[in-house]
PDB file of C-alpha atoms in Angstrom:
ATOM      1  CA  UNK A  14      -8.971 -23.125  -1.513  1.00  0.00           C
ATOM      2  CA  UNK A  15      -8.755 -19.477  -0.254  1.00  0.00           C
ATOM      3  CA  UNK A  16     -10.640 -17.196  -2.746  1.00  0.00           C
ATOM      4  CA  UNK A  17     -10.128 -13.325  -2.364  1.00  0.00           C
ATOM      5  CA  UNK A  18     -12.549 -10.681  -4.164  1.00  0.00           C
ATOM      6  CA  UNK A  19     -11.853  -6.761  -4.041  1.00  0.00           C
ATOM      7  CA  UNK A  20     -15.018  -4.686  -4.907  1.00  0.00           C
ATOM      8  CA  UNK A  21     -15.355  -2.085  -6.936  1.00  0.00           C
ATOM      9  CA  UNK A  22     -13.144  -2.929  -9.609  1.00  0.00           C
ATOM     10  CA  UNK A  23     -12.339   0.394 -10.295  1.00  0.00           C
ATOM     11  CA  UNK A  24     -13.297   4.003  -8.419  1.00  0.00           C
ATOM     12  CA  UNK A  25     -12.993   7.614  -9.943  1.00  0.00           C
ATOM     13  CA  UNK A  26     -13.278  10.225  -7.429  1.00  0.00           C
ATOM     14  CA  UNK A  27     -12.701  13.940  -6.479  1.00  0.00           C
ATOM     15  CA  UNK A  28      -9.635  15.107  -4.246  1.00  0.00           C
ATOM     16  CA  UNK A  29     -10.662  15.316  -0.773  1.00  0.00           C
ATOM     17  CA  UNK A  30     -13.123  12.528  -0.668  1.00  0.00           C
ATOM     18  CA  UNK A  31     -12.956  10.033   2.177  1.00  0.00           C
ATOM     19  CA  UNK A  32     -12.814   6.266   0.188  1.00  0.00           C
ATOM     20  CA  UNK A  33     -13.378   2.630   1.249  1.00  0.00           C
ATOM     21  CA  UNK A  34     -11.658  -0.141  -0.620  1.00  0.00           C
ATOM     22  CA  UNK A  35     -13.243  -3.768   0.142  1.00  0.00           C
ATOM     23  CA  UNK A  36     -11.558  -6.929   0.050  1.00  0.00           C
ATOM     24  CA  UNK A  37     -13.396 -10.393   1.378  1.00  0.00           C
ATOM     25  CA  UNK A  38     -11.733 -13.503   1.531  1.00  0.00           C
ATOM     26  CA  UNK A  39     -13.647 -17.311   1.735  1.00  0.00           C
ATOM     27  CA  UNK A  40     -11.574 -18.774   4.605  1.00  0.00           C
ATOM     28  CA  UNK A  41     -11.266 -17.127   7.952  1.00  0.00           C
ATOM     29  CA  UNK A  42      -8.143 -19.264   9.025  1.00  0.00           C
ATOM     30  CA  UNK A  43      -5.355 -16.700   8.276  1.00  0.00           C
ATOM     31  CA  UNK A  44      -2.252 -15.656   9.766  1.00  0.00           C
ATOM     32  CA  UNK A  45      -2.415 -11.950   8.058  1.00  0.00           C
ATOM     33  CA  UNK A  46      -3.857 -10.021   5.587  1.00  0.00           C
ATOM     34  CA  UNK A  47      -1.655  -7.390   3.527  1.00  0.00           C
ATOM     35  CA  UNK A  48      -2.541  -4.139   1.643  1.00  0.00           C
ATOM     36  CA  UNK A  49      -0.664  -3.100  -1.370  1.00  0.00           C
ATOM     37  CA  UNK A  50      -0.421  -0.133  -3.844  1.00  0.00           C
ATOM     38  CA  UNK A  51       1.020  -0.906  -7.341  1.00  0.00           C
ATOM     39  CA  UNK A  52       1.556   2.325  -9.560  1.00  0.00           C
ATOM     40  CA  UNK A  53       1.439   1.733 -13.653  1.00  0.00           C
ATOM     41  CA  UNK A  54       4.158  -0.223 -14.836  1.00  0.00           C
ATOM     42  CA  UNK A  55       5.663  -0.730 -10.936  1.00  0.00           C
ATOM     43  CA  UNK A  56       6.267  -3.600  -8.451  1.00  0.00           C
ATOM     44  CA  UNK A  57       4.178  -3.746  -5.677  1.00  0.00           C
ATOM     45  CA  UNK A  58       4.694  -1.311  -2.429  1.00  0.00           C
ATOM     46  CA  UNK A  59       3.296  -2.895   0.875  1.00  0.00           C
ATOM     47  CA  UNK A  60       0.858  -0.497   2.375  1.00  0.00           C
ATOM     48  CA  UNK A  61      -0.270  -2.313   5.846  1.00  0.00           C
ATOM     49  CA  UNK A  62      -0.327  -5.514   7.383  1.00  0.00           C
ATOM     50  CA  UNK A  63      -2.918  -6.577   9.798  1.00  0.00           C
ATOM     51  CA  UNK A  64      -1.914  -9.908  12.299  1.00  0.00           C
ATOM     52  CA  UNK A  65      -5.029 -11.869  12.676  1.00  0.00           C
ATOM     53  CA  UNK A  66      -5.049 -11.124  15.965  1.00  0.00           C
ATOM     54  CA  UNK A  67      -5.233  -7.462  15.115  1.00  0.00           C
ATOM     55  CA  UNK A  68      -8.388  -5.502  14.180  1.00  0.00           C
ATOM     56  CA  UNK A  69      -6.907  -2.883  12.554  1.00  0.00           C
ATOM     57  CA  UNK A  70      -3.350  -0.997  11.538  1.00  0.00           C
ATOM     58  CA  UNK A  71      -3.063   2.766  10.760  1.00  0.00           C
ATOM     59  CA  UNK A  72      -0.369   4.597   8.537  1.00  0.00           C
ATOM     60  CA  UNK A  73      -1.145   7.837   8.027  1.00  0.00           C
ATOM     61  CA  UNK A  74      -4.221   8.807   6.355  1.00  0.00           C
ATOM     62  CA  UNK A  75      -4.912   4.776   5.899  1.00  0.00           C
ATOM     63  CA  UNK A  76      -6.561   2.701   7.796  1.00  0.00           C
ATOM     64  CA  UNK A  77      -7.054  -1.147   7.330  1.00  0.00           C
ATOM     65  CA  UNK A  78      -9.410  -2.880   9.377  1.00  0.00           C
ATOM     66  CA  UNK A  79      -9.981  -6.467   9.483  1.00  0.00           C
ATOM     67  CA  UNK A  80     -13.466  -8.888  10.318  1.00  0.00           C
ATOM     68  CA  UNK A  81     -11.926 -12.411  10.444  1.00  0.00           C
ATOM     69  CA  UNK A  82     -15.160 -14.093  11.457  1.00  0.00           C
ATOM     70  CA  UNK A  83     -17.188 -12.274   8.214  1.00  0.00           C
ATOM     71  CA  UNK A  84     -14.113 -12.599   6.159  1.00  0.00           C
ATOM     72  CA  UNK A  85     -13.695  -9.000   5.179  1.00  0.00           C
ATOM     73  CA  UNK A  86     -11.046  -6.393   5.056  1.00  0.00           C
ATOM     74  CA  UNK A  87     -11.802  -2.789   4.349  1.00  0.00           C
ATOM     75  CA  UNK A  88      -8.984   0.068   3.557  1.00  0.00           C
ATOM     76  CA  UNK A  89      -9.940   3.536   4.137  1.00  0.00           C
ATOM     77  CA  UNK A  90      -8.363   6.464   2.729  1.00  0.00           C
ATOM     78  CA  UNK A  91      -8.838   9.613   4.146  1.00  0.00           C
ATOM     79  CA  UNK A  92      -8.676  13.273   2.315  1.00  0.00           C
ATOM     80  CA  UNK A  93      -7.639  11.293  -0.961  1.00  0.00           C
ATOM     81  CA  UNK A  94      -5.595  13.329  -3.247  1.00  0.00           C
ATOM     82  CA  UNK A  95      -4.698  12.638  -6.938  1.00  0.00           C
ATOM     83  CA  UNK A  96      -1.164  11.167  -5.575  1.00  0.00           C
ATOM     84  CA  UNK A  97      -3.414   8.379  -4.218  1.00  0.00           C
ATOM     85  CA  UNK A  98      -4.550   7.434  -7.823  1.00  0.00           C
ATOM     86  CA  UNK A  99      -2.972   3.592  -7.958  1.00  0.00           C
ATOM     87  CA  UNK A 100      -4.198   0.244  -8.081  1.00  0.00           C
ATOM     88  CA  UNK A 101      -4.842  -1.034  -4.465  1.00  0.00           C
ATOM     89  CA  UNK A 102      -4.530  -5.101  -3.718  1.00  0.00           C
ATOM     90  CA  UNK A 103      -5.246  -7.017  -1.034  1.00  0.00           C
ATOM     91  CA  UNK A 104      -3.991 -10.362  -0.379  1.00  0.00           C
ATOM     92  CA  UNK A 105      -4.453 -13.450   2.896  1.00  0.00           C
ATOM     93  CA  UNK A 106      -2.064 -15.580   4.083  1.00  0.00           C
ATOM     94  CA  UNK A 107      -3.821 -18.737   5.239  1.00  0.00           C
ATOM     95  CA  UNK A 108      -3.117 -21.191   8.104  1.00  0.00           C
ATOM     96  CA  UNK A 109      -0.888 -24.304   7.289  1.00  0.00           C
ATOM     97  CA  UNK A 110       0.093 -22.895   3.703  1.00  0.00           C
ATOM     98  CA  UNK A 111       3.171 -20.474   2.921  1.00  0.00           C
ATOM     99  CA  UNK A 112       0.937 -19.062  -0.170  1.00  0.00           C
ATOM    100  CA  UNK A 113      -0.329 -15.183  -0.084  1.00  0.00           C
ATOM    101  CA  UNK A 114      -3.015 -15.106  -1.983  1.00  0.00           C
ATOM    102  CA  UNK A 115      -3.888 -12.073  -3.788  1.00  0.00           C
ATOM    103  CA  UNK A 116      -7.195 -10.208  -4.950  1.00  0.00           C
ATOM    104  CA  UNK A 117      -7.534  -8.732  -8.645  1.00  0.00           C
ATOM    105  CA  UNK A 118      -7.395  -5.257  -6.794  1.00  0.00           C
ATOM    106  CA  UNK A 119      -9.436  -1.795  -7.143  1.00  0.00           C
ATOM    107  CA  UNK A 120      -8.340   0.601  -9.743  1.00  0.00           C
ATOM    108  CA  UNK A 121      -8.586   4.137  -8.042  1.00  0.00           C
ATOM    109  CA  UNK A 122      -8.495   7.633  -9.800  1.00  0.00           C
ATOM    110  CA  UNK A 123      -8.469  10.937  -7.805  1.00  0.00           C
ATOM    111  CA  UNK A 124      -9.210  13.826  -9.943  1.00  0.00           C
ATOM    112  CA  UNK A 125      -8.595  17.108  -8.958  1.00  0.00           C
TER     113      UNK A 125
ATOM    114  CA  UNK B   8      19.185  -0.515   0.087  1.00  0.00           C
ATOM    115  CA  UNK B   9      18.745  -3.047  -2.433  1.00  0.00           C
ATOM    116  CA  UNK B  10      15.596  -4.861  -1.411  1.00  0.00           C
ATOM    117  CA  UNK B  11      14.684  -7.477  -3.941  1.00  0.00           C
ATOM    118  CA  UNK B  12      16.273  -7.217  -7.578  1.00  0.00           C
ATOM    119  CA  UNK B  13      15.027  -8.734 -10.906  1.00  0.00           C
ATOM    120  CA  UNK B  14      16.932  -8.683 -14.212  1.00  0.00           C
ATOM    121  CA  UNK B  15      15.995  -8.290 -17.020  1.00  0.00           C
ATOM    122  CA  UNK B  16      13.319  -5.713 -16.697  1.00  0.00           C
ATOM    123  CA  UNK B  17      12.311  -6.750 -20.167  1.00  0.00           C
ATOM    124  CA  UNK B  18      12.840  -9.428 -22.653  1.00  0.00           C
ATOM    125  CA  UNK B  19      11.759 -10.794 -25.814  1.00  0.00           C
ATOM    126  CA  UNK B  20      11.397 -14.343 -26.478  1.00  0.00           C
ATOM    127  CA  UNK B  21      10.773 -16.380 -29.479  1.00  0.00           C
ATOM    128  CA  UNK B  22       8.479 -19.356 -29.269  1.00  0.00           C
ATOM    129  CA  UNK B  23      10.640 -22.444 -28.091  1.00  0.00           C
ATOM    130  CA  UNK B  24      13.533 -20.306 -26.653  1.00  0.00           C
ATOM    131  CA  UNK B  25      14.608 -20.482 -23.211  1.00  0.00           C
ATOM    132  CA  UNK B  26      15.734 -17.967 -20.518  1.00  0.00           C
ATOM    133  CA  UNK B  27      16.212 -17.305 -17.234  1.00  0.00           C
ATOM    134  CA  UNK B  28      14.522 -14.617 -14.731  1.00  0.00           C
ATOM    135  CA  UNK B  29      17.169 -13.653 -12.183  1.00  0.00           C
ATOM    136  CA  UNK B  30      15.990 -12.659  -8.516  1.00  0.00           C
ATOM    137  CA  UNK B  31      18.101 -11.892  -5.573  1.00  0.00           C
ATOM    138  CA  UNK B  32      17.146 -10.303  -1.948  1.00  0.00           C
ATOM    139  CA  UNK B  33      19.627  -9.104   0.236  1.00  0.00           C
ATOM    140  CA  UNK B  34      17.311  -8.798   3.502  1.00  0.00           C
ATOM    141  CA  UNK B  35      18.048 -12.331   4.508  1.00  0.00           C
ATOM    142  CA  UNK B  36      14.416 -13.590   3.841  1.00  0.00           C
ATOM    143  CA  UNK B  37      13.465 -17.299   4.114  1.00  0.00           C
ATOM    144  CA  UNK B  38      10.673 -17.107   1.672  1.00  0.00           C
ATOM    145  CA  UNK B  39      10.868 -16.165  -1.918  1.00  0.00           C
ATOM    146  CA  UNK B  40       8.355 -16.286  -4.526  1.00  0.00           C
ATOM    147  CA  UNK B  41       7.402 -15.881  -8.355  1.00  0.00           C
ATOM    148  CA  UNK B  42       4.111 -14.948  -9.500  1.00  0.00           C
ATOM    149  CA  UNK B  43       3.130 -13.499 -13.029  1.00  0.00           C
ATOM    150  CA  UNK B  44       0.388 -10.776 -13.692  1.00  0.00           C
ATOM    151  CA  UNK B  45      -2.139 -10.768 -16.410  1.00  0.00           C
ATOM    152  CA  UNK B  46      -5.081  -8.325 -17.473  1.00  0.00           C
ATOM    153  CA  UNK B  47      -7.896  -9.273 -15.244  1.00  0.00           C
ATOM    154  CA  UNK B  48      -6.363 -12.343 -13.397  1.00  0.00           C
ATOM    155  CA  UNK B  49      -4.187 -10.765 -10.803  1.00  0.00           C
ATOM    156  CA  UNK B  50      -1.501 -12.184  -9.284  1.00  0.00           C
ATOM    157  CA  UNK B  51      -0.907 -15.758  -9.689  1.00  0.00           C
ATOM    158  CA  UNK B  52       1.706 -17.664  -7.691  1.00  0.00           C
ATOM    159  CA  UNK B  53       4.218 -19.922 -10.023  1.00  0.00           C
ATOM    160  CA  UNK B  54       6.443 -21.361  -7.352  1.00  0.00           C
ATOM    161  CA  UNK B  55       7.792 -20.464  -4.377  1.00  0.00           C
ATOM    162  CA  UNK B  56      10.367 -21.479  -1.730  1.00  0.00           C
ATOM    163  CA  UNK B  57      10.920 -21.699   2.110  1.00  0.00           C
ATOM    164  CA  UNK B  58      14.876 -22.005   2.125  1.00  0.00           C
ATOM    165  CA  UNK B  59      17.454 -23.315   0.481  1.00  0.00           C
ATOM    166  CA  UNK B  60      17.045 -26.566  -1.511  1.00  0.00           C
ATOM    167  CA  UNK B  61      13.514 -26.210  -0.467  1.00  0.00           C
ATOM    168  CA  UNK B  62      11.175 -25.449  -3.603  1.00  0.00           C
ATOM    169  CA  UNK B  63       7.093 -26.006  -4.259  1.00  0.00           C
ATOM    170  CA  UNK B  64       4.843 -25.513  -6.527  1.00  0.00           C
ATOM    171  CA  UNK B  65       2.056 -22.584  -6.737  1.00  0.00           C
ATOM    172  CA  UNK B  66      -1.307 -22.289  -8.655  1.00  0.00           C
ATOM    173  CA  UNK B  67       0.198 -21.936 -12.482  1.00  0.00           C
ATOM    174  CA  UNK B  68       3.895 -24.148 -12.407  1.00  0.00           C
ATOM    175  CA  UNK B  69       3.381 -25.710 -15.685  1.00  0.00           C
ATOM    176  CA  UNK B  70       6.327 -24.429 -18.148  1.00  0.00           C
ATOM    177  CA  UNK B  71       8.682 -23.047 -15.097  1.00  0.00           C
ATOM    178  CA  UNK B  72      11.011 -24.260 -13.292  1.00  0.00           C
ATOM    179  CA  UNK B  73      12.744 -23.294 -10.040  1.00  0.00           C
ATOM    180  CA  UNK B  74      16.071 -23.499  -7.885  1.00  0.00           C
ATOM    181  CA  UNK B  75      17.189 -22.240  -4.580  1.00  0.00           C
ATOM    182  CA  UNK B  76      20.867 -22.946  -3.922  1.00  0.00           C
ATOM    183  CA  UNK B  77      21.532 -20.247  -1.866  1.00  0.00           C
ATOM    184  CA  UNK B  78      19.035 -17.866   0.619  1.00  0.00           C
ATOM    185  CA  UNK B  79      19.645 -14.819  -1.616  1.00  0.00           C
ATOM    186  CA  UNK B  80      19.000 -16.018  -4.825  1.00  0.00           C
ATOM    187  CA  UNK B  81      15.670 -17.558  -6.871  1.00  0.00           C
ATOM    188  CA  UNK B  82      15.918 -17.766 -10.512  1.00  0.00           C
ATOM    189  CA  UNK B  83      13.293 -18.851 -12.580  1.00  0.00           C
ATOM    190  CA  UNK B  84      13.527 -20.810 -15.764  1.00  0.00           C
ATOM    191  CA  UNK B  85      11.237 -20.920 -18.805  1.00  0.00           C
ATOM    192  CA  UNK B  86      12.449 -24.189 -20.594  1.00  0.00           C
ATOM    193  CA  UNK B  87      10.655 -23.808 -23.975  1.00  0.00           C
ATOM    194  CA  UNK B  88       8.726 -20.253 -24.133  1.00  0.00           C
ATOM    195  CA  UNK B  89       5.229 -20.079 -25.492  1.00  0.00           C
ATOM    196  CA  UNK B  90       2.931 -17.125 -26.258  1.00  0.00           C
ATOM    197  CA  UNK B  91       1.143 -17.934 -23.461  1.00  0.00           C
ATOM    198  CA  UNK B  92       3.532 -17.098 -20.821  1.00  0.00           C
ATOM    199  CA  UNK B  93       3.593 -13.333 -22.160  1.00  0.00           C
ATOM    200  CA  UNK B  94       3.337 -11.559 -19.058  1.00  0.00           C
ATOM    201  CA  UNK B  95       4.803  -9.635 -16.291  1.00  0.00           C
ATOM    202  CA  UNK B  96       6.718 -11.520 -13.561  1.00  0.00           C
ATOM    203  CA  UNK B  97       7.431 -10.447 -10.264  1.00  0.00           C
ATOM    204  CA  UNK B  98       9.764 -11.928  -7.611  1.00  0.00           C
ATOM    205  CA  UNK B  99       8.966 -11.261  -4.030  1.00  0.00           C
ATOM    206  CA  UNK B 100      10.106 -12.555  -0.423  1.00  0.00           C
ATOM    207  CA  UNK B 101       9.360 -12.270   3.015  1.00  0.00           C
ATOM    208  CA  UNK B 102      10.426 -13.530   6.703  1.00  0.00           C
ATOM    209  CA  UNK B 103       8.909 -17.050   7.002  1.00  0.00           C
ATOM    210  CA  UNK B 104       7.346 -16.752  10.666  1.00  0.00           C
ATOM    211  CA  UNK B 105       3.490 -15.363  10.592  1.00  0.00           C
ATOM    212  CA  UNK B 106       4.384 -12.145  12.703  1.00  0.00           C
ATOM    213  CA  UNK B 107       6.757 -10.486  10.100  1.00  0.00           C
ATOM    214  CA  UNK B 108       5.040 -11.534   7.144  1.00  0.00           C
ATOM    215  CA  UNK B 109       5.285  -8.448   5.188  1.00  0.00           C
ATOM    216  CA  UNK B 110       6.058  -9.281   1.768  1.00  0.00           C
ATOM    217  CA  UNK B 111       8.294  -7.351  -0.372  1.00  0.00           C
ATOM    218  CA  UNK B 112       8.315  -7.219  -4.478  1.00  0.00           C
ATOM    219  CA  UNK B 113      11.190  -6.378  -6.804  1.00  0.00           C
ATOM    220  CA  UNK B 114      10.302  -4.206  -9.671  1.00  0.00           C
ATOM    221  CA  UNK B 115       8.871  -6.915 -12.339  1.00  0.00           C
ATOM    222  CA  UNK B 116      10.152  -8.529 -15.737  1.00  0.00           C
ATOM    223  CA  UNK B 117       7.865  -7.528 -18.628  1.00  0.00           C
ATOM    224  CA  UNK B 118       8.240 -11.003 -21.043  1.00  0.00           C
ATOM    225  CA  UNK B 119       6.758 -10.832 -24.470  1.00  0.00           C
ATOM    226  CA  UNK B 120       7.365 -14.202 -26.293  1.00  0.00           C
ATOM    227  CA  UNK B 121       6.332 -13.915 -30.124  1.00  0.00           C
TER     228      UNK B 121
END
């Protein structure tokens, strides 16, 4: 059974810092991994999708990497801003299943 | 662009009442799913569908029914609401093929069962 873990559960940093959020999964047989952002009281917004054949994806100040063999992904946020404050979730889609399994998220606060 | 639309956004029920949460998408996605989100538990899959007429159970299906008569719609039914079903419910959809698996979410439906 696929299990997804995110560490840390919460993070508070000053504006301008570069951040790394971690996601680990137990079964490396995956189609893809997706990172989401969730603002309080809102739905989830997709940030980056990494296919199993890819090593990383970039969008603006965000960079996500994938190491299937070790069961890990990282989300790198460069030059953090207060507007980055949100909960970040990762989710994996395993082979032979249509179920996307989520981690419990990292709650990020960036203060001015 | 509408994307994934959920209704209602808020609902209060009494124990034993029934209701349906509606979900519609206009992206011609084959796959649709329902999640519930609870503090400390993350998002848990309730039911999902890979096309019209096909549904399957997720991690926490008990107490919920679904049907998929059209590609666009995937309603979630609570037959006899219980306080344990107090949660925020999200509908999500995507293309089914592995290369285009980005998942799109609705804004959520907050349900309180008294």
